[in-house]
Coordinates of C-alpha atoms and ligand atoms in Angstrom, one line a residue:
Chain Z
X1 CA 291.3 0.5 -8.4
X2 CA 288.2 0.0 -11.0
X3 CA 285.2 1.3 -9.4
X4 CA 286.5 4.7 -9.8
X5 CA 287.5 6.9 -13.0
X6 CA 291.2 7.4 -12.2
X7 CA 294.1 5.5 -12.1
X8 CA 295.7 4.6 -8.7
X9 CA 298.5 3.4 -10.2
X10 CA 299.0 6.9 -11.8
X11 CA 297.8 9.2 -8.3
X12 CA 301.0 7.0 -6.5
X13 CA 303.7 7.8 -8.9
X14 CA 302.7 11.6 -8.4
X15 CA 304.0 10.7 -4.4
X16 CA 307.9 10.7 -4.5
X17 CA 308.0 9.3 -1.2
X18 CA 305.8 6.0 -2.0
X19 CA 308.3 4.8 -3.7
X20 CA 310.7 4.5 -1.2
X21 CA 311.7 1.9 0.8
X22 CA 312.1 1.6 4.4
X23 CA 313.7 -0.8 7.3
X24 CA 315.8 -3.5 4.8
X25 CA 314.3 -2.7 2.0
X26 CA 310.7 -3.0 2.3
X27 CA 308.1 -1.0 0.8
X28 CA 306.6 1.6 2.2
X29 CA 302.9 0.9 3.6
X30 CA 301.9 4.3 4.5
X31 CA 299.0 3.8 6.7
X32 CA 299.0 7.1 8.9
X33 CA 296.9 9.9 6.7
X34 CA 295.0 11.0 9.2
X35 CA 297.9 12.1 11.6
X36 CA 299.4 13.9 7.9
X37 CA 299.4 13.1 4.4
X38 CA 301.9 12.7 1.8
X39 CA 302.7 15.4 -0.9
X40 CA 302.3 14.8 -4.6
X41 CA 304.9 16.6 -6.8
X42 CA 302.5 19.1 -7.8
X43 CA 302.7 20.5 -4.1
X44 CA 306.6 20.2 -3.6
X45 CA 307.3 21.5 -6.9
X46 CA 305.2 24.7 -6.5
X47 CA 306.8 25.2 -3.2
X48 CA 310.1 25.0 -4.7
X49 CA 308.9 27.2 -7.6
X50 CA 307.8 30.1 -5.5
X51 CA 311.4 30.3 -3.6
X52 CA 312.8 30.0 -6.7
X53 CA 311.2 32.6 -9.1
X54 CA 309.0 35.0 -6.7
X55 CA 309.7 34.6 -3.7
X56 CA 308.9 38.0 -1.7
X57 CA 306.9 39.5 1.3
X58 CA 303.6 40.1 0.5
X59 CA 300.6 43.0 1.2
X60 CA 303.1 45.6 1.4
X61 CA 305.9 46.4 -1.3
X62 CA 305.5 47.5 -4.7
X63 CA 307.8 45.8 -6.8
X64 CA 306.9 43.1 -9.2
X65 CA 308.0 40.3 -6.8
X66 CA 305.5 41.5 -4.0
X67 CA 303.3 42.1 -6.3
X68 CA 303.3 38.2 -8.1
X69 CA 303.3 37.1 -4.4
X70 CA 300.9 38.5 -3.4
X71 CA 298.3 37.4 -6.1
X72 CA 299.7 34.2 -6.0
X73 CA 298.9 34.3 -2.3
X74 CA 295.3 36.1 -2.4
X75 CA 294.2 33.4 -5.3
X76 CA 294.4 30.4 -2.9
X77 CA 292.2 32.6 -0.4
X78 CA 289.5 31.9 -3.7
X79 CA 290.5 28.9 -4.3
X80 CA 289.5 27.9 -0.5
X81 CA 286.1 29.7 -1.2
X82 CA 285.6 27.8 -4.6
X83 CA 286.4 24.4 -3.3
X84 CA 284.2 24.7 -0.1
X85 CA 281.6 26.9 -1.8
X86 CA 282.2 30.0 0.7
X87 CA 280.4 32.5 -0.2
X88 CA 282.2 35.6 0.8
X89 CA 286.4 35.3 0.9
X90 CA 287.0 37.3 3.4
X91 CA 285.6 34.9 5.8
X92 CA 288.8 32.7 5.3
X93 CA 291.3 33.1 7.8
X94 CA 294.9 31.4 7.2
X95 CA 296.3 30.1 10.1
X96 CA 298.8 27.8 11.4
X97 CA 296.2 25.0 11.6
X98 CA 293.0 23.5 12.9
X99 CA 294.6 23.9 16.6
X100 CA 295.5 27.5 15.8
X101 CA 291.7 27.8 14.4
X102 CA 289.9 26.6 17.2
X103 CA 292.1 28.6 19.7
X104 CA 291.6 31.8 17.7
X105 CA 288.2 31.4 18.4
X106 CA 288.1 30.0 21.9
X107 CA 290.2 33.6 22.9
X108 CA 288.3 36.0 20.2
X109 CA 285.1 34.8 20.6
X110 CA 285.0 32.7 23.1
X111 CA 286.0 35.2 25.7
X112 CA 283.6 38.0 25.0
X113 CA 280.8 35.7 24.3
X114 CA 281.1 33.0 27.2
X115 CA 280.6 33.8 30.7
X116 CA 280.5 32.7 34.0
X117 CA 278.0 29.9 34.2
X118 CA 277.7 29.6 30.5
X119 CA 278.2 25.8 29.1
X120 CA 280.5 25.0 26.2
X121 CA 279.1 21.5 25.1
X122 CA 282.0 19.2 23.3
X123 CA 282.0 15.5 22.5
X124 CA 283.9 12.5 23.7
X125 CA 285.7 12.0 20.7
X126 CA 287.2 14.9 20.2
X127 CA 291.1 15.8 19.6
X128 CA 293.0 17.5 22.5
X129 CA 292.6 20.5 20.0
X130 CA 289.2 20.9 20.5
X131 CA 289.2 20.7 24.4
X132 CA 291.9 21.7 26.0
X133 CA 291.2 25.6 24.1
X134 CA 287.8 25.1 25.9
X135 CA 289.1 23.9 29.6
X136 CA 291.5 27.2 29.3
X137 CA 288.1 29.2 28.6
X138 CA 286.2 27.9 31.1
X139 CA 288.9 28.4 33.4
X140 CA 289.3 31.5 32.8
X141 CA 285.8 32.9 32.6
X142 CA 284.4 30.4 35.0
X143 CA 282.4 28.5 32.2
X144 CA 281.3 25.2 32.6
X145 CA 282.0 22.2 29.9
X146 CA 279.8 19.3 29.0
X147 CA 280.1 16.0 26.9
X148 CA 278.5 14.8 24.5
X149 CA 278.6 10.9 25.1
X150 CA 279.7 8.2 22.3
X151 CA 277.1 4.9 22.4
X152 CA 278.6 1.2 22.0
X153 CA 279.2 2.0 17.7
X154 CA 281.2 4.9 18.1
X155 CA 278.4 7.2 17.1
X156 CA 277.4 10.3 19.5
X157 CA 274.1 9.7 21.5
X158 CA 272.6 13.3 20.0
X159 CA 269.9 13.8 23.2
X160 CA 272.0 14.9 25.4
X161 CA 272.6 17.6 23.4
X162 CA 269.2 18.5 23.8
X163 CA 269.5 18.3 27.6
X164 CA 272.5 20.2 27.6
X165 CA 270.8 22.7 25.6
X166 CA 267.7 22.9 27.7
X167 CA 269.4 24.4 30.9
X168 CA 269.4 27.4 28.4
X169 CA 273.0 28.3 29.1
X170 CA 274.9 26.3 26.2
X171 CA 277.1 29.0 24.1
X172 CA 278.7 26.6 22.3
X173 CA 278.8 23.5 20.7
X174 CA 282.2 22.5 19.1
X175 CA 282.1 18.8 17.9
X176 CA 284.3 17.2 14.8
X177 CA 282.7 16.5 11.7
X178 CA 284.9 13.1 11.9
X179 CA 286.1 11.5 14.9
X180 CA 290.3 11.1 14.0
X181 CA 290.2 7.9 16.0
X182 CA 286.6 6.1 15.3
X183 CA 286.3 7.5 11.7
X184 CA 282.7 8.0 12.6
X185 CA 281.1 11.0 10.2
X186 CA 279.3 13.5 12.6
X187 CA 275.3 14.1 11.5
X188 CA 276.6 17.8 11.7
X189 CA 273.6 18.8 10.0
X190 CA 270.8 17.7 12.9
X191 CA 273.3 19.4 15.8
X192 CA 273.3 22.9 13.7
X193 CA 270.1 22.5 13.4
X194 CA 269.3 22.0 17.4
X195 CA 271.7 24.4 18.0
X196 CA 270.1 27.1 16.1
X197 CA 267.2 26.6 17.5
X198 CA 268.5 26.8 20.5
X199 CA 270.5 30.4 20.2
X200 CA 273.8 27.9 20.6
X201 CA 276.7 29.0 18.4
X202 CA 278.5 26.3 16.4
X203 CA 282.0 25.3 15.6
X204 CA 283.1 22.3 13.6
X205 CA 286.4 20.7 13.5
X206 CA 286.7 19.5 10.2
X207 CA 290.2 18.5 10.1
X208 CA 289.5 14.8 9.5
X209 CA 286.6 15.8 6.8
X210 CA 288.0 18.1 4.6
X211 CA 290.2 15.6 3.3
X212 CA 287.9 13.1 2.5
X213 CA 284.7 14.2 1.4
X214 CA 283.2 17.2 0.0
X215 CA 282.4 19.8 2.7
X216 CA 279.5 22.7 1.6
X217 CA 280.1 25.3 4.4
X218 CA 277.6 27.5 2.7
X219 CA 274.8 25.2 3.2
X220 CA 276.0 23.5 6.3
X221 CA 275.8 27.2 7.8
X222 CA 277.7 26.8 11.1
X223 CA 279.4 29.4 13.0
X224 CA 282.6 28.6 12.5
X225 CA 284.6 26.0 10.6
X226 CA 288.2 24.2 11.5
X227 CA 290.7 22.6 9.2
X228 CA 294.5 22.3 8.2
X229 CA 296.3 21.8 4.9
X230 CA 298.8 19.1 5.7
X231 CA 296.0 16.6 6.3
X232 CA 294.9 17.0 2.8
X233 CA 298.3 16.5 0.5
X234 CA 299.2 20.3 1.1
X235 CA 302.5 21.4 3.0
X236 CA 302.8 21.7 7.0
X237 CA 301.9 25.0 8.7
X238 CA 298.8 26.1 6.9
X239 CA 295.2 25.9 7.8
X240 CA 292.0 27.6 7.7
X241 CA 289.7 29.4 10.1
X242 CA 286.2 29.7 8.4
X243 CA 283.8 32.0 10.1
X244 CA 280.4 34.3 9.6
X245 CA 281.2 37.6 8.9
X246 CA 278.9 38.6 11.6
X247 CA 281.2 36.8 14.6
X248 CA 284.9 38.0 12.8
X249 CA 283.5 41.5 12.8
X250 CA 282.6 41.8 16.4
X251 CA 285.5 39.4 17.3
X252 CA 288.9 40.8 18.7
X253 CA 291.8 40.4 17.1
X254 CA 294.0 37.2 18.4
X255 CA 297.7 38.5 17.3
X256 CA 298.5 41.6 17.4
X257 CA 301.6 43.0 15.1
X258 CA 301.6 43.7 11.1
X259 CA 299.2 43.1 8.7
X260 CA 296.4 43.5 11.1
X261 CA 296.7 47.0 11.7
X262 CA 294.7 50.2 9.7
X263 CA 296.1 52.9 12.0
X264 CA 298.7 52.7 14.8
X265 CA 299.3 55.7 17.2
X266 CA 301.1 55.4 20.0
X267 CA 298.3 54.5 22.5
X268 CA 295.8 53.1 20.1
X269 CA 295.1 51.1 16.7
X270 CA 292.6 50.9 14.5
X271 CA 292.3 47.0 13.0
X272 CA 292.4 46.4 8.8
X273 CA 289.3 45.2 7.2
X274 CA 288.6 41.5 7.2
X275 CA 290.2 38.6 6.5
X276 CA 293.6 40.9 7.3
X277 CA 292.5 41.4 11.0
X278 CA 293.1 38.0 12.2
X279 CA 296.4 37.6 10.2
X280 CA 299.0 39.5 12.0
X281 CA 302.8 38.8 11.1
X282 CA 303.9 37.6 7.7
X283 CA 302.5 34.6 6.7
X284 CA 303.3 31.2 5.7
X285 CA 303.3 32.5 1.9
X286 CA 305.3 29.3 0.4
X287 CA 302.9 26.7 2.0
X288 CA 299.9 28.7 1.6
X289 CA 300.5 28.5 -2.2
X290 CA 301.9 24.7 -2.3
X291 CA 298.1 24.5 -0.6
X292 CA 296.4 25.4 -3.5
X293 CA 298.1 22.8 -5.4
X294 CA 296.9 20.3 -3.3
X295 CA 293.6 21.8 -3.7
X296 CA 293.8 21.1 -7.0
X297 CA 294.8 17.8 -7.1
X298 CA 292.2 16.9 -5.1
X299 CA 289.6 18.8 -7.4
X300 CA 290.6 17.3 -10.2
X301 CA 290.4 13.6 -8.8
X302 CA 287.2 14.9 -7.7
X303 CA 286.1 14.5 -3.7
X304 CA 283.3 12.3 -4.5
X305 CA 285.5 9.9 -5.9
X306 CA 288.2 9.9 -3.0
X307 CA 285.0 9.3 -0.8
X308 CA 284.4 6.0 -2.8
X309 CA 288.0 5.0 -2.9
X310 CA 288.0 5.1 1.1
X311 CA 284.5 3.4 1.5
X312 CA 286.1 1.0 -0.9
X313 CA 289.5 0.2 1.2
X314 CA 287.6 0.0 4.6
X315 CA 284.9 -2.1 3.5
X316 CA 287.8 -4.7 2.6
X317 CA 289.7 -3.9 5.4
X318 CA 286.8 -4.5 7.9
X319 CA 286.0 -7.6 6.1
X320 CA 289.2 -9.0 6.3
X321 CA 289.9 -8.2 9.8
X322 CA 286.7 -9.8 10.5
X323 CA 288.9 -13.2 10.3
X324 CA 291.8 -12.4 12.2
X325 CA 291.8 -13.7 15.6
X326 CA 291.7 -11.6 18.4
X327 CA 291.3 -7.9 16.8
X328 CA 288.9 -5.8 18.3
X329 CA 287.8 -3.0 16.4
X330 CA 286.5 0.2 17.8
X331 CA 284.2 2.5 16.0
X332 CA 281.3 2.5 13.5
X333 CA 281.2 -1.3 11.1
X334 CA 279.6 0.0 8.5
X335 CA 281.8 1.7 5.9
X336 CA 279.4 4.7 4.7
X337 CA 279.0 5.8 8.4
X338 CA 283.0 6.4 8.8
X339 CA 286.0 7.7 6.3
X340 CA 289.1 5.6 6.1
X341 CA 290.0 5.3 10.1
X342 CA 289.9 2.1 11.4
X343 CA 290.9 1.9 15.4
X344 CA 291.9 -1.6 16.3
X345 CA 293.6 -3.8 19.4
X346 CA 295.3 -6.9 18.7
X347 CA 294.2 -9.5 21.7
X348 CA 296.8 -8.1 24.5
X349 CA 299.4 -6.4 23.4
X350 CA 300.6 -3.2 23.5
X351 CA 299.8 -0.7 20.4
X352 CA 303.3 0.3 20.7
X353 CA 304.3 -3.1 20.5
X354 CA 302.1 -3.7 17.8
X355 CA 303.0 -0.8 15.8
X356 CA 307.1 -1.5 16.2
X357 CA 306.8 -5.0 14.7
X358 CA 305.0 -4.4 11.9
X359 CA 307.4 -1.2 11.2
X360 CA 310.0 -4.0 10.2
X361 CA 307.3 -4.7 7.5
X362 CA 307.4 -1.2 6.1
X363 CA 304.0 -0.8 7.6
X364 CA 303.6 3.0 8.9
X365 CA 300.6 3.1 11.5
X366 CA 299.8 4.8 14.5
X367 CA 299.8 3.8 18.0
X368 CA 298.8 5.9 21.4
X369 CA 296.1 8.2 22.3
X370 CA 296.1 10.1 19.2
X371 CA 295.3 13.4 20.9
X372 CA 292.3 11.9 21.9
X373 CA 292.4 10.5 26.2
X374 CA 289.0 11.6 26.9
X375 CA 288.0 8.6 24.1
X376 CA 290.8 6.4 25.4
X377 CA 289.3 6.8 28.7
X378 CA 285.9 6.0 27.4
X379 CA 286.8 3.0 25.3
X380 CA 289.0 2.2 28.5
X381 CA 292.1 1.5 26.6
X382 CA 295.4 3.3 27.3
X383 CA 296.4 3.0 23.7
X384 CA 295.0 2.0 20.4
X385 CA 296.6 1.0 16.7
X386 CA 295.1 3.1 14.3
X387 CA 295.2 2.4 10.3
X388 CA 294.6 5.3 8.1
X389 CA 293.9 5.4 4.5
X390 CA 293.9 8.3 1.6
X391 CA 293.6 8.1 -2.3
X392 CA 297.4 6.6 -2.7
X393 CA 296.4 3.5 -0.7
X394 CA 295.8 -0.1 -2.2
X395 CA 294.0 -3.0 -1.1
X396 CA 297.6 -4.6 -1.4
X397 CA 298.9 -2.8 1.3
X398 CA 295.7 -3.7 3.3
X399 CA 297.0 -7.2 2.7
X400 CA 300.1 -6.6 4.1
X401 CA 298.9 -4.8 7.1
X402 CA 296.6 -7.8 7.7
X403 CA 299.5 -10.0 7.1
X404 CA 301.7 -8.6 9.4
X405 CA 300.1 -9.1 12.5
X406 CA 300.6 -12.3 12.3
X407 CA 304.5 -11.6 13.1
X408 CA 302.9 -9.9 16.3
X409 CA 300.8 -13.1 16.9
X410 CA 304.4 -15.3 16.6
X411 CA 306.4 -12.7 18.2
X412 CA 303.6 -12.9 21.4
X413 CA 302.8 -16.3 21.0
X414 CA 299.0 -16.0 20.4
Chain X
X1 CA 312.0 -14.2 10.8
X2 CA 315.4 -14.2 12.4
X3 CA 315.7 -13.5 15.9
X4 CA 313.8 -9.9 17.1
X5 CA 316.7 -7.9 18.7
X6 CA 313.9 -6.7 20.8
X7 CA 311.1 -8.5 21.8
X8 CA 313.1 -11.3 23.0
X9 CA 311.5 -14.1 25.1
X10 CA 312.2 -12.9 28.4
X11 CA 310.9 -9.4 27.3
X12 CA 307.4 -11.5 26.2
X13 CA 307.6 -13.6 29.1
X14 CA 307.9 -10.3 31.5
X15 CA 305.1 -8.5 29.6
X16 CA 302.9 -11.4 30.2
X17 CA 303.7 -11.9 34.0
X18 CA 305.1 -9.0 34.9
X19 CA 307.0 -9.3 38.8
X20 CA 306.2 -7.5 41.8
X21 CA 303.0 -6.4 40.2
X22 CA 300.8 -5.1 42.5
X23 CA 300.2 -1.9 45.5
X24 CA 301.6 -1.0 48.5
X25 CA 299.2 0.6 51.2
X26 CA 300.5 3.5 52.5
X27 CA 304.2 3.1 50.9
X28 CA 307.5 5.4 52.3
X29 CA 307.6 5.9 48.4
X30 CA 305.1 6.4 45.7
X31 CA 306.0 8.0 42.4
X32 CA 303.4 7.9 39.6
X33 CA 304.8 8.8 36.1
X34 CA 303.6 8.2 32.1
X35 CA 305.0 9.1 28.9
X36 CA 302.4 11.7 26.9
X37 CA 302.9 10.1 23.6
X38 CA 302.5 6.4 24.2
X39 CA 300.2 5.9 26.8
X40 CA 302.7 4.2 29.0
X41 CA 301.1 4.5 32.6
X42 CA 303.2 3.4 36.0
X43 CA 303.0 3.7 39.4
X44 CA 306.0 2.8 41.7
X45 CA 305.5 1.7 45.5
X46 CA 308.6 1.1 47.6
X47 CA 309.4 0.7 51.7
X48 CA 312.4 1.5 53.2
X49 CA 313.4 -0.5 56.3
X50 CA 316.7 0.3 57.7
X51 CA 317.8 2.3 55.0
X52 CA 316.8 -0.3 52.7
X53 CA 314.4 -1.3 50.1
X54 CA 312.2 -3.7 52.1
X55 CA 309.3 -3.9 49.6
X56 CA 308.6 -2.9 46.1
X57 CA 305.9 -2.8 43.7
X58 CA 304.4 -1.4 40.7
X59 CA 301.4 -0.9 38.6
X60 CA 300.0 0.4 35.8
X61 CA 299.6 -0.4 31.9
X62 CA 302.1 -0.3 29.1
X63 CA 303.4 -1.8 26.3
X64 CA 305.9 -5.2 26.7
X65 CA 309.4 -3.3 27.2
X66 CA 307.9 -0.8 29.6
X67 CA 306.3 -4.2 31.7
X68 CA 309.7 -6.0 31.6
X69 CA 311.9 -3.1 32.6
X70 CA 309.6 -2.2 34.9
X71 CA 309.5 -5.4 36.6
X72 CA 313.7 -5.9 36.0
X73 CA 314.0 -3.0 37.8
X74 CA 311.8 -3.9 40.8
X75 CA 313.7 -7.1 41.0
X76 CA 317.7 -5.7 40.7
X77 CA 316.2 -3.0 43.9
X78 CA 314.6 -5.5 46.1
X79 CA 316.9 -5.6 49.3
X80 CA 319.4 -2.5 47.9
X81 CA 320.6 0.0 50.4
X82 CA 319.2 3.3 49.5
X83 CA 322.9 4.6 48.3
X84 CA 323.0 1.6 45.6
X85 CA 319.4 2.4 44.4
X86 CA 320.7 5.9 44.3
X87 CA 323.5 5.0 42.2
X88 CA 321.3 2.6 39.9
X89 CA 322.3 3.2 36.3
X90 CA 320.6 2.9 33.0
X91 CA 323.0 0.9 31.6
X92 CA 322.4 -2.1 34.8
X93 CA 318.5 -1.9 33.6
X94 CA 318.9 -2.1 29.7
X95 CA 321.8 -4.7 30.5
X96 CA 319.7 -7.2 32.3
X97 CA 317.5 -7.0 29.4
X98 CA 319.6 -6.9 26.5
X99 CA 317.9 -3.2 25.4
X100 CA 321.5 -1.7 25.6
X101 CA 320.9 -0.9 21.7
X102 CA 317.8 1.2 22.1
X103 CA 319.5 4.1 23.1
X104 CA 321.0 4.2 20.0
X105 CA 318.1 2.8 17.2
X106 CA 314.9 4.2 18.9
X107 CA 314.9 7.3 20.9
X108 CA 310.9 6.9 20.8
X109 CA 310.9 3.0 22.3
X110 CA 313.9 4.0 24.8
X111 CA 311.5 6.3 26.6
X112 CA 309.3 3.1 27.0
X113 CA 312.3 1.2 28.7
X114 CA 313.6 3.8 31.4
X115 CA 310.2 5.0 32.5
X116 CA 310.7 3.1 35.7
X117 CA 313.6 4.3 36.0
X118 CA 312.9 8.0 35.6
X119 CA 309.7 7.1 38.2
X120 CA 312.5 5.3 40.9
X121 CA 315.1 8.8 40.8
X122 CA 311.9 11.0 41.2
X123 CA 310.7 9.0 43.9
X124 CA 314.3 8.6 46.1
X125 CA 314.8 12.4 45.4
X126 CA 311.4 13.2 47.3
X127 CA 311.7 10.5 49.7
X128 CA 315.2 12.2 50.9
X129 CA 313.8 15.8 50.6
X130 CA 310.6 15.2 52.2
X131 CA 310.9 12.4 54.5
X132 CA 314.4 12.5 55.7
X133 CA 315.2 16.7 55.1
X134 CA 318.3 15.7 53.5
X135 CA 318.7 17.8 50.2
X136 CA 322.7 16.2 50.3
X137 CA 321.6 13.1 49.8
X138 CA 319.2 14.0 47.1
X139 CA 321.8 15.3 45.7
X140 CA 321.2 15.8 41.9
X141 CA 318.8 12.9 41.4
X142 CA 316.2 15.1 40.1
X143 CA 318.1 16.0 37.5
X144 CA 319.5 12.9 36.6
X145 CA 315.8 11.9 36.2
X146 CA 314.8 14.2 34.0
X147 CA 317.8 14.4 31.4
X148 CA 317.6 10.1 31.5
X149 CA 315.6 10.6 28.1
Ligands
PLP1 C1 290.0 16.0 14.3 C2 291.3 16.4 15.0 N1 291.5 17.8 14.7 C3 292.5 18.7 15.2 C4 293.6 18.4 14.7 C5 294.9 19.2 14.6 O1 295.2 19.6 13.7 P1 296.7 20.3 13.4 O2 298.2 19.7 14.2 O3 296.6 20.2 12.4 O4 296.2 21.7 14.1 C6 293.1 16.9 14.0 C7 295.1 16.3 13.7 O5 295.5 15.6 14.3 C8 292.6 16.2 14.3 O6 292.5 15.1 13.4

């Protein structure tokens, strides 16, 4: 890569799995990064170092290992605060992932604040994890769910939000920062301003945003922000919920157990301070520590460079794909408006067949509904193919993907 | 490229022109089933006359394997007695399309291949239990269906 300052070649060397051969000695072409990214050796080493040299439970014991582990664990909170410009570390809650973060808000904040007849607004391009928790809540309290639809470019029709807000019943707007299927970057600033004016709270699902662009939580000034570590070089099982302290203080705990308590008596309990009130039980210590190595890795590259690389790749792929007969691309065609995700269908071939055939060339893409069945319904397809890029993706890999489509055309006699 | 072990001429042909594609109004048996992860989704319609399959159709969306296997399934059970249909085995279906190897090689794609058989077994079970009031004949079809993959 020429346009940015870091070397693609060196980056690739940091990812052991990228050297793998698959399916009869084919080079692995990993284009399923929106599902989960690969891990650099730094992350893998950090986890194994933790187990080899420090392993201990945290926050309780006084012995040396416990102290080291607690310190390392809590240092990750500070690292995240710096990475995302979060002013108060007590607002950072460790969870398993985006899904758990949203469920936490739905359960602990939702049941207290959303009542019968109230409205929760979400969008047609949400992941199931930002739809189903609200459905569960709505069913329980008798609230209603309303959608912001998408237009033919795969962008939200924000006038619909105005209409919803005008009812005066909207308690929460839950929207993804970047669509995991279309790659569309949501105009969250505009949405937040509208919500503030209307007195509605806003939750942002940042699972596809934090890995791919600079996110500044302090200046966003939303109410809740959720994301997952495994989509940004980190291990699975680590996610973050950020929420404004004023909400966290009033919210009931999500899970009860160890660590989240101050005093437990036979019939009542008082809660620990933030953030521990929401971190019941032994957390995923090793993977949280591994996640710190991922943040360091991305910080060294610089999120602006990450974004620039993806724009360049997406522009390259879109340009090449234009010349492939029978390819339908869903979502924005302007790489500035999307992250490195391209969803497509190839003639009338079912995405599962496309994925199976190109897998023989070592190309890993996702086929299916991508946990976004509401969007599939809107696009009027059962499934799509999705290629998603990351910091180690090369133009040559994009070429392999596009050339592999010729095999699909041959098999299906297109 | 060498001959593809999955995408044979026959499978491609069936996926382009599925057999018995369509719908039966007010069928004796109707079963909808889908594979949540890949988006295969079919409806199977069957009429039974004098204890035999007198008409069978299906519609829905799916990959080539799902379409081909469902097509072949409908061809194979047409005219068969309920007893024969009840005992219809997955090897027969997969064998017809040369897909036996999927059981070993592709735990993911085997679901596409056997979705229609699962729907059939469930459908026949419900028919015995609800229409014929005959739980004995229904046997363990339901468990069989659920344990296909
Ligand atoms: C936009 C979006 N939201 C939520 C999720 C769920 O994340 P996780 O499975 O890590 O909880 C994903 C990932 O699959 C996603 O892409």
